[in-house]
Amino acid sequence: MYDVAIIGGGPSGVAAGIYASRKKLKSVLITKDFGGQSVNSASIENFIGYKSISGVDFAKTIEEQLRANDGIEIKDGLLVVSVKKLGDYLFEITDSAGGIYQTKTILYAAGSVYKKLEVPGEKEYEGKGVFYCSICDAPLMKGKSAAVIGGGNSALEAVIDLLPYASKIYLITRSGIKGDAVYREKIEKESKVEIINNANTQEIFGDAFVKGMKYKDSTTNEEKTLDVSGVFVSIGWTPNSGLIKDLVKADAKGHILVDSKTQQSSMPGIWAAGDVADGLYAQIGPAIGEGIVALLNIYDYIVSENKA
Amino acid sequence: MIKIYSTTHCPYCKMAKDYFDKNKVEYKDYNVEADEEALADMVKKSGQMGVPVIDINGTIIVGFDRGAIDQVLSSKK
């Protein structure tokens, strides 16, 4: 029986894992891989302690730091497939290899997945011109035109990832750029970037591969077509909360509702942290903070239970 | 023979190569950013353009899917 099972190997889960190990809780961390969404960043420049670090190096660094602590079992390369409540402060987790874990508490830090546009052609052309990982697939747009959908930091990063390769880049936003000014200024200077605001994407089309997309101008209601070979979808993330949706309360988008002082969910025994929780800002710093707060609160619970 | 089709900064390509290195599995890396012939091969084999594409003796895996890689490797032993 574990004191705590941590689900997720992003910044939140790893930070909590290090604290769990140092508190000598009987703990296990189950994850597919390390780093969470941070691995998709070419260069992280706003996390205190590093002037600049690539997402992959950041993921490796936190994994190494976690592994330097021997008080926690690490089960990586595995997905959690079910979470069942057996009783008060008693849960059973099953992983994708059939492993079963019984635990008193759960820290659920399973992060988020790319949000889909949900327009015709998106699914059909996934990997065939519709991409979600700009740092992976931007080089395939060498000499071609591409569109980036979205107005937040990840969309602006996608434009920047495309700059060395694409001949023309359209940035398609519904309500303008919301990302950081440093990114905005950088892309506004580029003559091959065209920013189209008030645009609602309607359809992605092509033959074997993408040939273009249609959007509707929300001010004039006019439908327009762009000839592009790639559409990079960067409209945010959907929280990975499906596994425990029957156990905890969540908002309409699926973010798990937590107490902001303790990260406790509506279900006694389950805490949530990072992108899957309902904190306002999906950033590495807050994710780590939430993971630590949750773990310390779990520790307080385990200590009080042992005294009782 | 394992072939991996990748781009220079793709995190999942690097994770896949690190995984092969860690498990002492030999592979040949094709950077499709620079090698157009390899890019054409990759598109032909996988029917799509996203990286990484991993070809394990003819079994094609799109993306870094550790479960799928382990399964193919263990069945070929």
CSV table of N, CA, C and O in Angstrom, one decimal, chain A residues 134-205:
chain,number,residue,atom,x,y,z
A,134,SER,N,5.1,21.9,-33.8
A,134,SER,CA,5.8,22.8,-34.8
A,134,SER,C,7.3,22.5,-34.8
A,134,SER,O,7.9,22.6,-35.9
A,135,ILE,N,7.9,22.3,-33.6
A,135,ILE,CA,9.3,22.2,-33.6
A,135,ILE,C,9.7,20.9,-34.3
A,135,ILE,O,10.8,20.7,-34.8
A,136,CYS,N,8.8,19.9,-34.3
A,136,CYS,CA,9.1,18.6,-35.0
A,136,CYS,C,9.0,18.8,-36.5
A,136,CYS,O,9.8,18.4,-37.3
A,137,ASP,N,7.8,19.4,-36.9
A,137,ASP,CA,7.4,19.3,-38.3
A,137,ASP,C,7.6,20.6,-39.2
A,137,ASP,O,7.4,20.5,-40.4
A,138,ALA,N,8.0,21.7,-38.5
A,138,ALA,CA,8.3,22.9,-39.3
A,138,ALA,C,9.3,22.7,-40.4
A,138,ALA,O,9.1,23.2,-41.5
A,139,PRO,N,10.3,21.9,-40.2
A,139,PRO,CA,11.3,21.7,-41.3
A,139,PRO,C,10.8,21.1,-42.6
A,139,PRO,O,11.4,21.2,-43.6
A,140,LEU,N,9.6,20.4,-42.5
A,140,LEU,CA,9.0,19.8,-43.6
A,140,LEU,C,8.3,20.9,-44.5
A,140,LEU,O,7.9,20.6,-45.6
A,141,MET,N,8.3,22.1,-44.1
A,141,MET,CA,7.6,23.2,-44.8
A,141,MET,C,8.7,24.0,-45.6
A,141,MET,O,8.4,25.1,-46.0
A,142,LYS,N,9.8,23.4,-45.8
A,142,LYS,CA,10.9,24.2,-46.6
A,142,LYS,C,10.4,24.7,-47.9
A,142,LYS,O,9.9,23.9,-48.8
A,143,GLY,N,10.4,26.0,-48.1
A,143,GLY,CA,10.0,26.6,-49.4
A,143,GLY,C,8.5,26.6,-49.6
A,143,GLY,O,8.0,26.9,-50.7
A,144,LYS,N,7.7,26.2,-48.6
A,144,LYS,CA,6.3,26.1,-48.8
A,144,LYS,C,5.5,27.1,-47.9
A,144,LYS,O,6.1,27.7,-47.0
A,145,SER,N,4.2,27.3,-48.2
A,145,SER,CA,3.4,28.2,-47.4
A,145,SER,C,2.8,27.4,-46.3
A,145,SER,O,2.3,26.3,-46.5
A,146,ALA,N,2.6,28.1,-45.1
A,146,ALA,CA,2.0,27.4,-44.0
A,146,ALA,C,1.2,28.4,-43.2
A,146,ALA,O,1.4,29.6,-43.3
A,147,ALA,N,0.2,27.8,-42.6
A,147,ALA,CA,-0.7,28.6,-41.7
A,147,ALA,C,-0.5,28.1,-40.2
A,147,ALA,O,-0.4,26.9,-40.0
A,148,VAL,N,-0.5,29.1,-39.3
A,148,VAL,CA,-0.5,28.7,-37.9
A,148,VAL,C,-1.8,29.2,-37.3
A,148,VAL,O,-2.2,30.4,-37.5
A,149,ILE,N,-2.5,28.4,-36.7
A,149,ILE,CA,-3.8,28.8,-36.1
A,149,ILE,C,-3.6,29.0,-34.6
A,149,ILE,O,-3.2,28.1,-33.9
A,150,GLY,N,-4.0,30.2,-34.1
A,150,GLY,CA,-3.9,30.4,-32.7
A,150,GLY,C,-3.3,31.8,-32.4
A,150,GLY,O,-2.6,32.3,-33.3
A,151,GLY,N,-3.4,32.3,-31.2
A,151,GLY,CA,-2.9,33.6,-30.9
A,151,GLY,C,-2.0,33.7,-29.6
A,151,GLY,O,-1.5,34.7,-29.2
A,152,GLY,N,-1.9,32.5,-29.0
A,152,GLY,CA,-1.1,32.5,-27.7
A,152,GLY,C,0.4,32.2,-28.0
A,152,GLY,O,0.8,32.2,-29.1
A,153,ASN,N,1.1,32.0,-26.9
A,153,ASN,CA,2.6,31.8,-27.0
A,153,ASN,C,2.9,30.6,-27.9
A,153,ASN,O,3.9,30.7,-28.7
A,154,SER,N,2.2,29.5,-27.8
A,154,SER,CA,2.6,28.4,-28.5
A,154,SER,C,2.4,28.6,-30.0
A,154,SER,O,3.2,28.1,-30.9
A,155,ALA,N,1.4,29.4,-30.4
A,155,ALA,CA,1.2,29.8,-31.8
A,155,ALA,C,2.3,30.7,-32.3
A,155,ALA,O,2.9,30.5,-33.4
A,156,LEU,N,2.7,31.6,-31.5
A,156,LEU,CA,3.8,32.5,-31.9
A,156,LEU,C,5.1,31.7,-32.0
A,156,LEU,O,5.9,32.0,-32.9
A,157,GLU,N,5.3,30.8,-31.1
A,157,GLU,CA,6.5,29.9,-31.2
A,157,GLU,C,6.5,29.1,-32.4
A,157,GLU,O,7.5,28.8,-33.0
A,158,ALA,N,5.3,28.7,-32.8
A,158,ALA,CA,5.2,27.9,-34.1
A,158,ALA,C,5.6,28.7,-35.3
A,158,ALA,O,6.3,28.3,-36.2
A,159,VAL,N,5.2,30.0,-35.3
A,159,VAL,CA,5.6,30.9,-36.4
A,159,VAL,C,7.1,31.0,-36.4
A,159,VAL,O,7.8,30.9,-37.4
A,160,ILE,N,7.7,31.2,-35.2
A,160,ILE,CA,9.1,31.3,-35.1
A,160,ILE,C,9.8,30.0,-35.5
A,160,ILE,O,10.9,30.1,-36.2
A,161,ASP,N,9.3,28.9,-35.2
A,161,ASP,CA,9.8,27.6,-35.6
A,161,ASP,C,9.8,27.5,-37.2
A,161,ASP,O,10.7,26.9,-37.8
A,162,LEU,N,8.8,28.1,-37.8
A,162,LEU,CA,8.6,28.0,-39.2
A,162,LEU,C,9.5,29.0,-40.0
A,162,LEU,O,9.8,28.8,-41.2
A,163,LEU,N,9.9,30.1,-39.3
A,163,LEU,CA,10.7,31.2,-40.0
A,163,LEU,C,11.8,30.7,-40.9
A,163,LEU,O,12.0,31.2,-42.0
A,164,PRO,N,12.7,29.8,-40.4
A,164,PRO,CA,13.8,29.4,-41.2
A,164,PRO,C,13.4,28.6,-42.4
A,164,PRO,O,14.3,28.4,-43.3
A,165,TYR,N,12.2,28.1,-42.5
A,165,TYR,CA,11.9,27.1,-43.5
A,165,TYR,C,10.8,27.6,-44.5
A,165,TYR,O,11.0,27.6,-45.7
A,166,ALA,N,9.7,28.0,-44.0
A,166,ALA,CA,8.5,28.3,-44.9
A,166,ALA,C,8.8,29.6,-45.7
A,166,ALA,O,9.5,30.5,-45.3
A,167,SER,N,8.2,29.6,-46.9
A,167,SER,CA,8.3,30.8,-47.7
A,167,SER,C,7.3,31.9,-47.4
A,167,SER,O,7.5,33.1,-47.6
A,168,LYS,N,6.2,31.4,-46.8
A,168,LYS,CA,5.1,32.4,-46.4
A,168,LYS,C,4.4,31.8,-45.2
A,168,LYS,O,4.2,30.6,-45.1
A,169,ILE,N,4.2,32.6,-44.2
A,169,ILE,CA,3.5,32.1,-43.0
A,169,ILE,C,2.3,33.0,-42.6
A,169,ILE,O,2.4,34.2,-42.5
A,170,TYR,N,1.1,32.4,-42.6
A,170,TYR,CA,-0.1,33.1,-42.1
A,170,TYR,C,-0.3,32.8,-40.7
A,170,TYR,O,-0.3,31.6,-40.3
A,171,LEU,N,-0.5,33.8,-39.9
A,171,LEU,CA,-0.9,33.6,-38.5
A,171,LEU,C,-2.4,33.9,-38.4
A,171,LEU,O,-2.8,35.0,-38.6
A,172,ILE,N,-3.2,32.9,-38.1
A,172,ILE,CA,-4.6,33.0,-38.1
A,172,ILE,C,-5.2,33.1,-36.7
A,172,ILE,O,-5.1,32.1,-36.0
A,173,THR,N,-5.7,34.2,-36.3
A,173,THR,CA,-6.2,34.3,-34.9
A,173,THR,C,-7.7,34.7,-34.9
A,173,THR,O,-8.2,35.3,-35.9
A,174,ARG,N,-8.4,34.3,-33.9
A,174,ARG,CA,-9.8,34.6,-33.8
A,174,ARG,C,-10.0,36.0,-33.2
A,174,ARG,O,-10.8,36.8,-33.6
A,175,SER,N,-9.1,36.4,-32.3
A,175,SER,CA,-9.3,37.7,-31.6
A,175,SER,C,-8.0,38.4,-31.3
A,175,SER,O,-7.8,39.0,-30.3
A,176,GLY,N,-7.0,38.2,-32.2
A,176,GLY,CA,-5.7,38.9,-32.0
A,176,GLY,C,-4.7,38.1,-31.2
A,176,GLY,O,-5.0,37.0,-30.8
A,177,ILE,N,-3.5,38.7,-31.2
A,177,ILE,CA,-2.4,38.0,-30.5
A,177,ILE,C,-2.5,38.2,-29.0
A,177,ILE,O,-2.6,39.3,-28.5
A,178,LYS,N,-2.4,37.1,-28.3
A,178,LYS,CA,-2.4,37.1,-26.8
A,178,LYS,C,-1.1,36.8,-26.2
A,178,LYS,O,-0.9,36.9,-25.0
A,179,GLY,N,-0.2,36.3,-27.0
A,179,GLY,CA,1.1,35.8,-26.5
A,179,GLY,C,2.0,37.0,-26.1
A,179,GLY,O,1.7,38.2,-26.2
A,180,ASP,N,3.2,36.6,-25.6
A,180,ASP,CA,4.2,37.6,-25.1
A,180,ASP,C,4.6,38.6,-26.2
A,180,ASP,O,4.9,38.3,-27.3
A,181,ALA,N,4.8,39.9,-25.7
A,181,ALA,CA,5.3,40.9,-26.6
A,181,ALA,C,6.6,40.6,-27.3
A,181,ALA,O,6.8,41.0,-28.4
A,182,VAL,N,7.5,39.9,-26.6
A,182,VAL,CA,8.8,39.7,-27.2
A,182,VAL,C,8.7,38.8,-28.4
A,182,VAL,O,9.3,39.0,-29.4
A,183,TYR,N,7.7,37.8,-28.4
A,183,TYR,CA,7.5,37.0,-29.6
A,183,TYR,C,6.8,37.8,-30.6
A,183,TYR,O,7.1,37.8,-31.8
A,184,ARG,N,5.7,38.6,-30.2
A,184,ARG,CA,4.9,39.4,-31.2
A,184,ARG,C,5.8,40.3,-32.0
A,184,ARG,O,5.8,40.4,-33.2
A,185,GLU,N,6.7,41.0,-31.3
A,185,GLU,CA,7.6,42.0,-31.9
A,185,GLU,C,8.5,41.3,-32.9
A,185,GLU,O,8.7,41.8,-34.0
A,186,LYS,N,9.0,40.1,-32.6
A,186,LYS,CA,9.9,39.4,-33.4
A,186,LYS,C,9.1,39.0,-34.7
A,186,LYS,O,9.7,39.1,-35.8
A,187,ILE,N,7.9,38.5,-34.6
A,187,ILE,CA,7.3,38.0,-35.9
A,187,ILE,C,6.7,39.2,-36.7
A,187,ILE,O,6.6,39.1,-37.9
A,188,GLU,N,6.3,40.3,-36.0
A,188,GLU,CA,5.8,41.4,-36.8
A,188,GLU,C,6.8,42.1,-37.7
A,188,GLU,O,6.5,42.7,-38.7
A,189,LYS,N,8.1,41.9,-37.3
A,189,LYS,CA,9.2,42.4,-38.2
A,189,LYS,C,9.4,41.6,-39.4
A,189,LYS,O,10.1,42.1,-40.4
A,190,GLU,N,8.9,40.4,-39.5
A,190,GLU,CA,9.2,39.5,-40.6
A,190,GLU,C,8.2,39.8,-41.8
A,190,GLU,O,7.0,39.6,-41.6
A,191,SER,N,8.8,40.1,-43.0
A,191,SER,CA,7.9,40.4,-44.1
A,191,SER,C,7.1,39.2,-44.6
A,191,SER,O,6.1,39.3,-45.2
A,192,LYS,N,7.7,38.0,-44.4
A,192,LYS,CA,6.9,36.8,-44.9
A,192,LYS,C,5.8,36.3,-43.9
A,192,LYS,O,5.1,35.4,-44.3
A,193,VAL,N,5.7,37.0,-42.8
A,193,VAL,CA,4.6,36.6,-41.9
A,193,VAL,C,3.4,37.6,-42.1
A,193,VAL,O,3.5,38.8,-42.1
A,194,GLU,N,2.2,37.0,-42.4
A,194,GLU,CA,1.0,37.8,-42.5
A,194,GLU,C,0.0,37.4,-41.4
A,194,GLU,O,-0.3,36.3,-41.2
A,195,ILE,N,-0.4,38.4,-40.6
A,195,ILE,CA,-1.2,38.1,-39.5
A,195,ILE,C,-2.7,38.4,-39.9
A,195,ILE,O,-3.0,39.5,-40.4
A,196,ILE,N,-3.5,37.4,-39.7
A,196,ILE,CA,-5.0,37.6,-40.1
A,196,ILE,C,-5.8,37.4,-38.8
A,196,ILE,O,-5.8,36.3,-38.3
A,197,ASN,N,-6.4,38.5,-38.4
A,197,ASN,CA,-7.2,38.4,-37.1
A,197,ASN,C,-8.7,38.3,-37.5
A,197,ASN,O,-9.1,38.4,-38.6
A,198,ASN,N,-9.5,38.0,-36.5
A,198,ASN,CA,-10.9,37.8,-36.6
A,198,ASN,C,-11.3,36.7,-37.6
A,198,ASN,O,-12.2,36.8,-38.4
A,199,ALA,N,-10.4,35.7,-37.6
A,199,ALA,CA,-10.6,34.6,-38.6
A,199,ALA,C,-11.0,33.3,-37.9
A,199,ALA,O,-10.3,32.9,-37.0
A,200,ASN,N,-12.1,32.7,-38.3
A,200,ASN,CA,-12.5,31.4,-37.8
A,200,ASN,C,-12.3,30.4,-38.8
A,200,ASN,O,-12.8,30.4,-39.9
A,201,THR,N,-11.4,29.4,-38.5
A,201,THR,CA,-11.1,28.4,-39.4
A,201,THR,C,-12.3,27.5,-39.7
A,201,THR,O,-13.0,27.1,-38.8
A,202,GLN,N,-12.6,27.2,-41.0
A,202,GLN,CA,-13.8,26.5,-41.3
A,202,GLN,C,-13.4,25.1,-41.8
A,202,GLN,O,-14.2,24.1,-41.6
A,203,GLU,N,-12.3,25.0,-42.6
A,203,GLU,CA,-12.1,23.7,-43.2
A,203,GLU,C,-10.6,23.6,-43.7
A,203,GLU,O,-10.0,24.6,-44.0
A,204,ILE,N,-10.1,22.4,-43.7
A,204,ILE,CA,-8.8,22.1,-44.2
A,204,ILE,C,-9.0,21.1,-45.4
A,204,ILE,O,-9.7,20.2,-45.2
A,205,PHE,N,-8.4,21.4,-46.5
A,205,PHE,CA,-8.7,20.5,-47.7
A,205,PHE,C,-7.4,20.2,-48.4
A,205,PHE,O,-6.3,20.8,-48.2
